[in-house]
Short mmCIF file of C-alpha atoms and ligand atoms in Angstrom, two decimals:
data_model
loop_
_atom_site.label_atom_id
_atom_site.label_comp_id
_atom_site.label_asym_id
_atom_site.label_seq_id
_atom_site.Cartn_x
_atom_site.Cartn_y
_atom_site.Cartn_z
CA UNK F 707 20.35 4.00 -17.12
CA UNK F 708 17.40 2.27 -18.82
CA UNK F 709 15.03 4.25 -20.98
CA UNK F 710 11.59 3.60 -19.51
CA UNK F 711 8.66 4.29 -21.84
CA UNK F 712 7.36 7.78 -21.11
CA UNK F 713 4.65 10.02 -22.51
CA UNK F 714 5.23 13.73 -22.37
CA UNK F 715 2.17 15.67 -21.23
CA UNK F 716 3.19 17.38 -18.00
CA UNK F 717 4.10 21.06 -18.18
CA UNK F 718 7.75 20.81 -17.23
CA UNK F 719 9.86 22.13 -15.68
CA UNK F 720 7.41 23.43 -13.10
CA UNK F 721 8.40 26.90 -11.86
CA UNK F 722 10.07 27.61 -8.53
CA UNK F 723 8.84 30.80 -6.87
CA UNK F 724 9.98 32.76 -3.81
CA UNK F 725 7.52 33.33 -0.96
CA UNK F 726 8.91 36.56 0.52
CA UNK F 727 5.80 37.78 2.35
CA UNK F 728 5.22 34.44 4.05
CA UNK F 729 8.95 34.14 4.90
CA UNK F 730 8.88 37.61 6.54
CA UNK F 731 6.06 36.54 8.87
CA UNK F 732 8.03 33.60 10.25
CA UNK F 733 10.89 33.48 12.77
CA UNK F 734 14.45 32.31 12.08
CA UNK F 735 15.20 34.31 8.90
CA UNK F 736 14.09 31.37 6.76
CA UNK F 737 13.82 31.96 3.00
CA UNK F 738 10.86 30.00 1.68
CA UNK F 739 10.48 28.76 -1.89
CA UNK F 740 7.72 26.78 -3.56
CA UNK F 741 8.01 24.32 -6.46
CA UNK F 742 4.76 24.47 -8.35
CA UNK F 743 3.82 20.84 -9.03
CA UNK F 744 0.26 22.04 -8.51
CA UNK F 745 0.81 23.39 -12.06
CA UNK F 746 1.80 20.20 -13.90
CA UNK F 747 -0.90 20.91 -16.45
CA UNK F 748 -3.12 17.82 -16.41
CA UNK F 749 -6.67 18.53 -15.21
CA UNK F 750 -5.72 21.07 -12.50
CA UNK F 751 -2.32 19.43 -12.00
CA UNK F 752 -0.68 17.74 -9.06
CA UNK F 753 2.05 15.23 -8.32
CA UNK F 754 0.33 12.24 -9.97
CA UNK F 755 0.93 13.76 -13.41
CA UNK F 756 4.67 13.05 -13.30
CA UNK F 757 3.98 9.44 -12.28
CA UNK F 758 1.31 9.01 -14.94
CA UNK F 759 3.74 9.97 -17.73
CA UNK F 760 5.47 6.65 -16.99
CA UNK F 761 2.44 4.63 -15.88
CA UNK F 762 0.27 5.39 -18.91
CA UNK F 763 3.19 4.82 -21.30
CA UNK F 764 3.76 1.42 -19.70
CA UNK F 765 0.04 0.61 -19.91
CA UNK F 766 -0.09 1.47 -23.61
CA UNK F 767 3.16 -0.43 -24.28
CA UNK F 768 1.50 -3.49 -22.71
CA UNK F 769 -1.53 -3.09 -24.98
CA UNK F 770 -3.90 -2.01 -22.20
CA UNK F 771 -7.26 -0.54 -23.13
CA UNK F 772 -8.37 0.46 -19.64
CA UNK F 773 -6.80 1.95 -16.51
CA UNK F 774 -8.05 0.63 -13.17
CA UNK F 775 -7.22 2.35 -9.91
CA UNK F 776 -8.55 3.06 -6.42
CA UNK F 777 -8.63 5.76 -3.79
CA UNK F 778 -10.71 7.97 -1.53
CA UNK F 779 -13.85 9.66 -2.88
CA UNK F 780 -11.85 12.92 -3.18
CA UNK F 781 -8.70 11.25 -4.53
CA UNK F 782 -6.49 13.58 -6.59
CA UNK F 783 -4.72 10.52 -7.93
CA UNK F 784 -7.98 9.12 -9.32
CA UNK F 785 -8.93 12.48 -10.88
CA UNK F 786 -5.60 12.71 -12.70
CA UNK F 787 -5.72 9.03 -13.71
CA UNK F 788 -9.21 9.53 -15.20
CA UNK F 789 -7.96 12.58 -17.11
CA UNK F 790 -4.88 10.75 -18.44
CA UNK F 791 -7.07 7.81 -19.53
CA UNK F 792 -9.36 10.17 -21.43
CA UNK F 793 -6.39 11.86 -23.08
CA UNK F 794 -5.00 8.55 -24.39
CA UNK F 795 -8.33 7.03 -25.39
CA UNK F 796 -8.36 4.48 -22.59
CA UNK F 797 -11.37 3.48 -20.52
CA UNK F 798 -11.08 4.00 -16.76
CA UNK F 799 -12.48 2.20 -13.73
CA UNK F 800 -12.09 3.72 -10.26
CA UNK F 801 -12.80 1.85 -7.02
CA UNK F 802 -13.61 4.56 -4.46
CA UNK F 803 -14.33 4.36 -0.74
CA UNK F 804 -17.62 6.00 0.18
CA UNK F 805 -21.10 6.08 -1.30
CA UNK F 806 -22.61 7.55 -4.47
CA UNK F 807 -23.27 11.28 -4.06
CA UNK F 808 -26.37 12.97 -5.39
CA UNK F 809 -24.43 16.11 -6.27
CA UNK F 810 -20.79 15.07 -6.65
CA UNK F 811 -18.31 17.87 -6.00
CA UNK F 812 -14.65 18.63 -6.72
CA UNK F 813 -12.50 15.59 -7.66
CA UNK F 814 -15.46 13.21 -7.77
CA UNK F 815 -17.34 15.51 -10.13
CA UNK F 816 -14.27 15.62 -12.38
CA UNK F 817 -13.86 11.80 -12.34
CA UNK F 818 -17.35 11.55 -13.78
CA UNK F 819 -16.76 14.37 -16.24
CA UNK F 820 -13.78 12.40 -17.60
CA UNK F 821 -16.08 9.42 -18.09
CA UNK F 822 -14.61 7.12 -15.46
CA UNK F 823 -16.71 4.22 -14.30
CA UNK F 824 -16.98 4.27 -10.51
CA UNK F 825 -17.37 1.31 -8.17
CA UNK F 826 -18.17 2.24 -4.55
CA UNK F 827 -16.83 0.26 -1.60
CA UNK F 828 -17.23 0.70 2.16
CA UNK F 829 -13.62 0.65 3.36
CA UNK F 830 -9.98 -0.01 2.42
CA UNK F 831 -10.16 -3.77 2.97
CA UNK F 832 -13.14 -4.07 0.64
CA UNK F 833 -11.44 -1.69 -1.78
CA UNK F 834 -8.40 -3.97 -2.20
CA UNK F 835 -10.59 -7.05 -2.68
CA UNK F 836 -12.92 -5.36 -5.19
CA UNK F 837 -9.92 -3.94 -7.05
CA UNK F 838 -8.44 -7.43 -7.50
CA UNK F 839 -11.81 -8.88 -8.51
CA UNK F 840 -12.46 -6.08 -11.00
CA UNK F 841 -9.11 -6.61 -12.71
CA UNK F 842 -9.76 -10.37 -12.87
CA UNK F 843 -13.26 -9.83 -14.21
CA UNK F 844 -11.99 -7.48 -16.93
CA UNK F 845 -9.24 -9.92 -17.91
CA UNK F 846 -11.78 -12.75 -18.13
CA UNK F 847 -13.92 -10.55 -20.37
CA UNK F 848 -10.96 -10.14 -22.75
CA UNK F 849 -10.21 -6.52 -21.85
CA UNK F 850 -6.65 -5.63 -21.08
CA UNK F 851 -6.78 -3.66 -17.84
CA UNK F 852 -3.69 -1.93 -16.45
CA UNK F 853 -3.71 -1.64 -12.69
CA UNK F 854 -2.46 1.79 -11.64
CA UNK F 855 -1.36 1.14 -8.06
CA UNK F 856 -2.70 3.12 -5.11
CA UNK F 857 -1.38 6.69 -5.43
CA UNK F 858 0.51 5.71 -8.59
CA UNK F 859 3.29 4.55 -6.28
CA UNK F 860 4.90 1.66 -8.12
CA UNK F 861 8.55 1.73 -9.21
CA UNK F 862 7.30 2.88 -12.62
CA UNK F 863 5.37 5.80 -11.10
CA UNK F 864 8.14 6.78 -8.69
CA UNK F 865 10.49 7.21 -11.67
CA UNK F 866 8.60 10.44 -12.33
CA UNK F 867 9.97 11.94 -9.11
CA UNK F 868 13.48 10.58 -9.69
CA UNK F 869 13.58 12.77 -12.81
CA UNK F 870 11.81 15.60 -10.97
CA UNK F 871 14.85 15.79 -8.67
CA UNK F 872 17.10 16.05 -11.71
CA UNK F 873 14.85 18.86 -12.97
CA UNK F 874 15.04 20.66 -9.60
CA UNK F 875 18.86 20.48 -9.55
CA UNK F 876 19.05 21.97 -13.05
CA UNK F 877 17.03 24.95 -11.75
CA UNK F 878 19.93 25.82 -9.40
CA UNK F 879 17.74 26.91 -6.51
CA UNK F 880 19.62 27.60 -3.24
CA UNK F 881 17.28 25.51 -1.03
CA UNK F 882 19.00 22.97 1.23
CA UNK F 883 15.77 21.52 2.61
CA UNK F 884 12.91 20.14 0.51
CA UNK F 885 9.66 19.57 2.42
CA UNK F 886 6.47 18.00 1.04
CA UNK F 887 3.43 15.82 1.76
CA UNK F 888 4.17 12.07 1.78
CA UNK F 889 1.54 9.33 1.81
CA UNK F 890 1.76 6.37 -0.57
CA UNK F 891 5.50 7.04 -0.84
CA UNK F 892 6.11 7.34 -4.57
CA UNK F 893 6.96 11.03 -4.47
CA UNK F 894 9.39 10.60 -1.60
CA UNK F 895 10.95 7.44 -3.05
CA UNK F 896 11.65 9.18 -6.34
CA UNK F 897 12.94 12.39 -4.75
CA UNK F 898 15.15 10.59 -2.22
CA UNK F 899 16.59 8.29 -4.88
CA UNK F 900 17.19 11.20 -7.24
CA UNK F 901 18.75 13.25 -4.42
CA UNK F 902 21.32 10.56 -3.72
CA UNK F 903 21.91 9.60 -7.34
CA UNK F 904 22.28 13.14 -8.71
CA UNK F 905 24.12 14.45 -5.63
CA UNK F 906 21.69 16.89 -3.95
CA UNK F 907 23.62 18.22 -0.93
CA UNK F 908 20.49 19.03 1.14
CA UNK F 909 17.75 17.14 2.98
CA UNK F 910 14.51 15.66 1.64
CA UNK F 911 11.85 15.66 4.38
CA UNK F 912 8.45 14.02 3.92
CA UNK F 913 5.63 15.18 6.18
CA UNK F 914 3.59 12.03 6.67
CA UNK F 915 -0.11 12.53 6.00
CA UNK F 916 -1.39 9.24 7.39
CA UNK F 917 1.43 6.76 8.16
CA UNK F 918 3.69 6.18 11.18
CA UNK F 919 7.25 7.27 10.37
CA UNK F 920 8.91 3.84 10.72
CA UNK F 921 6.43 2.22 8.33
CA UNK F 922 6.67 5.01 5.77
CA UNK F 923 10.50 5.06 5.91
CA UNK F 924 10.71 1.30 5.33
CA UNK F 925 8.17 1.48 2.50
CA UNK F 926 9.85 4.46 0.81
CA UNK F 927 13.31 2.83 0.97
CA UNK F 928 12.00 -0.42 -0.52
CA UNK F 929 10.12 1.42 -3.26
CA UNK F 930 13.18 3.59 -4.01
CA UNK F 931 15.36 0.49 -4.36
CA UNK F 932 12.85 -1.21 -6.68
CA UNK F 933 12.77 2.00 -8.72
CA UNK F 934 16.57 2.04 -8.89
CA UNK F 935 16.58 -1.57 -10.11
CA UNK F 936 14.01 -0.78 -12.77
CA UNK F 937 16.02 2.27 -13.88
CA UNK F 938 19.18 0.18 -14.00
CA UNK F 939 21.15 2.35 -11.58
CA UNK F 940 23.20 1.09 -8.66
CA UNK F 941 22.19 3.75 -6.06
CA UNK F 942 20.43 2.21 -3.04
CA UNK F 943 18.81 3.64 0.12
CA UNK F 944 18.26 2.38 3.65
CA UNK F 945 15.24 3.37 5.79
CA UNK F 946 17.65 5.39 7.99
CA UNK F 947 18.37 7.65 5.03
CA UNK F 948 14.68 8.52 4.56
CA UNK F 949 13.53 11.55 6.58
CA UNK F 950 9.91 11.50 7.76
CA UNK F 951 8.06 13.67 10.28
CA UNK F 952 4.83 11.95 11.35
CA UNK F 953 3.64 14.23 14.17
CA UNK F 954 1.00 15.86 12.01
CA UNK F 955 -0.63 12.61 10.85
CA UNK F 956 -2.33 11.96 14.21
CA UNK F 957 -5.86 13.23 13.34
CA UNK F 958 -6.08 10.66 10.50
CA UNK F 959 -6.45 10.86 6.72
CA UNK F 960 -8.60 13.70 5.43
CA UNK F 961 -9.52 15.04 8.88
CA UNK F 962 -9.54 18.83 8.59
CA UNK F 963 -8.11 20.62 11.63
CA UNK F 964 -6.88 24.07 12.64
CA UNK F 965 -3.39 23.08 11.38
CA UNK F 966 -4.59 22.80 7.78
CA UNK F 967 -6.93 25.78 8.01
CA UNK F 968 -4.23 28.13 9.27
CA UNK F 969 -1.71 27.01 6.63
CA UNK F 970 -4.24 27.38 3.80
CA UNK F 971 -5.17 30.87 5.02
CA UNK F 972 -1.55 32.04 5.46
CA UNK F 973 -0.46 30.85 2.00
CA UNK F 974 -3.57 32.38 0.43
CA UNK F 975 -3.38 35.77 2.15
CA UNK F 976 0.39 36.28 1.96
CA UNK F 977 1.25 34.74 -1.39
CA UNK F 978 -2.00 34.28 -3.31
CA UNK F 979 -1.22 30.56 -3.31
CA UNK F 980 -3.71 27.75 -2.94
CA UNK F 981 -3.10 24.64 -0.83
CA UNK F 982 -5.43 21.66 -0.48
CA UNK F 983 -7.26 20.48 2.65
CA UNK F 984 -5.87 16.92 2.79
CA UNK F 985 -2.19 16.88 1.73
CA UNK F 986 -0.52 20.24 1.14
CA UNK F 987 -2.52 21.97 3.88
CA UNK F 988 -1.27 19.41 6.38
CA UNK F 989 2.31 19.37 5.06
CA UNK F 990 2.53 23.18 4.97
CA UNK F 991 1.00 23.35 8.46
CA UNK F 992 3.70 20.94 9.60
CA UNK F 993 6.39 23.02 7.89
CA UNK F 994 5.17 26.20 9.63
CA UNK F 995 5.25 24.40 12.98
CA UNK F 996 8.81 23.17 12.37
CA UNK F 997 9.97 26.67 11.41
CA UNK F 998 8.33 28.19 14.49
CA UNK F 999 10.07 25.72 16.78
CA UNK F 1000 13.47 26.37 15.19
CA UNK F 1001 14.02 23.05 13.44
CA UNK F 1002 15.96 24.76 10.61
CA UNK F 1003 19.14 26.79 11.21
CA UNK F 1004 18.94 30.60 10.79
CA UNK F 1005 19.17 31.78 7.15
CA UNK F 1006 18.23 28.36 5.73
CA UNK F 1007 16.56 28.23 2.31
CA UNK F 1008 13.60 25.83 2.53
CA UNK F 1009 11.62 24.70 -0.51
CA UNK F 1010 8.03 23.53 -0.14
CA UNK F 1011 7.38 21.10 -2.98
CA UNK F 1012 3.70 21.75 -3.74
CA UNK F 1013 2.10 18.44 -4.71
CA UNK F 1014 -1.27 19.80 -5.86
CA UNK F 1015 -4.72 18.71 -4.73
CA UNK F 1016 -6.30 22.15 -4.94
CA UNK F 1017 -9.64 20.97 -6.43
CA UNK F 1018 -10.26 19.51 -2.96
CA UNK F 1019 -10.90 23.07 -1.75
CA UNK F 1020 -14.24 22.88 -3.55
CA UNK F 1021 -15.31 19.54 -2.06
CA UNK F 1022 -18.58 19.81 -0.12
CA UNK F 1023 -16.91 18.27 2.90
CA UNK F 1024 -14.18 20.93 3.11
CA UNK F 1025 -15.38 24.15 1.45
CA UNK F 1026 -17.76 25.19 4.28
CA UNK F 1027 -14.92 24.92 6.86
CA UNK F 1028 -12.17 26.87 5.13
CA UNK F 1029 -13.13 30.21 6.68
CA UNK F 1030 -14.11 29.12 10.16
CA UNK F 1031 -11.91 28.20 13.11
CA UNK F 1032 -12.17 24.47 13.70
C1 PLP J 545 -1.10 11.79 -3.66
C2 PLP J 545 -0.75 13.12 -3.10
C3 PLP J 545 0.34 13.28 -2.24
C4 PLP J 545 1.17 12.13 -1.73
O1 PLP J 545 2.07 11.65 -2.69
P1 PLP J 545 2.59 10.15 -2.55
O2 PLP J 545 3.46 9.96 -3.71
O3 PLP J 545 1.36 9.29 -2.55
O4 PLP J 545 3.29 10.03 -1.24
C5 PLP J 545 0.66 14.56 -1.81
N1 PLP J 545 -0.09 15.62 -2.17
C6 PLP J 545 -1.16 15.49 -2.98
C7 PLP J 545 -1.95 16.71 -3.32
C8 PLP J 545 -1.53 14.24 -3.47
O5 PLP J 545 -2.61 14.12 -4.26
#
């Protein structure tokens, strides 16, 4: 296995906790666990921290002086990228979809607190174009920008979740199902590759946030195989080996529905645990629905891999709706 450059700033291993009160409320005698990647330690934590350990190390190894990335206005990825840039003395440019806000809240507020420069664009198509142009412009100006891909989901970033699976196996938890939010695919690519490579006997199920299952499976398999090549291991995956449930993606990215609200409330009131309105609220809502319809055999141990995002609870667009039925 190759030694990829890696900085060490995540708080690892993240704890695994039981969720007995939530488990008792659900049918099927399921034992629920949670892996706390909402506690990775960088600027309120989240799954991008593990990816950034590899991405920022690669950027610095290449002599970069600035990180450039893109996302939604309330992107957790951009918040953690801005924090990592600040920590390593790099400048940071973020291309965000939306418009400047008079009183920025939550992740956007934190982006600015970390000193990131923000470029606003109208939609995803414009975002990709402006991202390319910004990198070109910075290169022309003699800066050395490092493009952190959307969601940190390059082979370099996904390596973070390959090693996260190794970490999980060393914790010797009895879970045979791992369920989590999947979107740009880096988390799932790393976990699925690690599961096969290190011999996890259970299933790794991504709840798609915003992609049709066939597209996400193909993308995750390709990304996993590129990650394997970069790591110098011979393990490979086909799209058929990637498990995705896309039923809960239908409302669209960032659309807050009763599914998310109920999941956030149940986790909060039974376990004192916080979920986020965009990713973990949707994934946990999907997990609850699957348990209620008997998708897992009786007595199964199921681990919810918490991917973070909790600052989103304080975003102006979500906070007012957390307590009301939508
Ligand atoms: C980015 C993100 C995800 C999705 O992870 P991917 O690797 O992009 O699939 C899930 N949950 C949270 C909170 C995120 O910020």
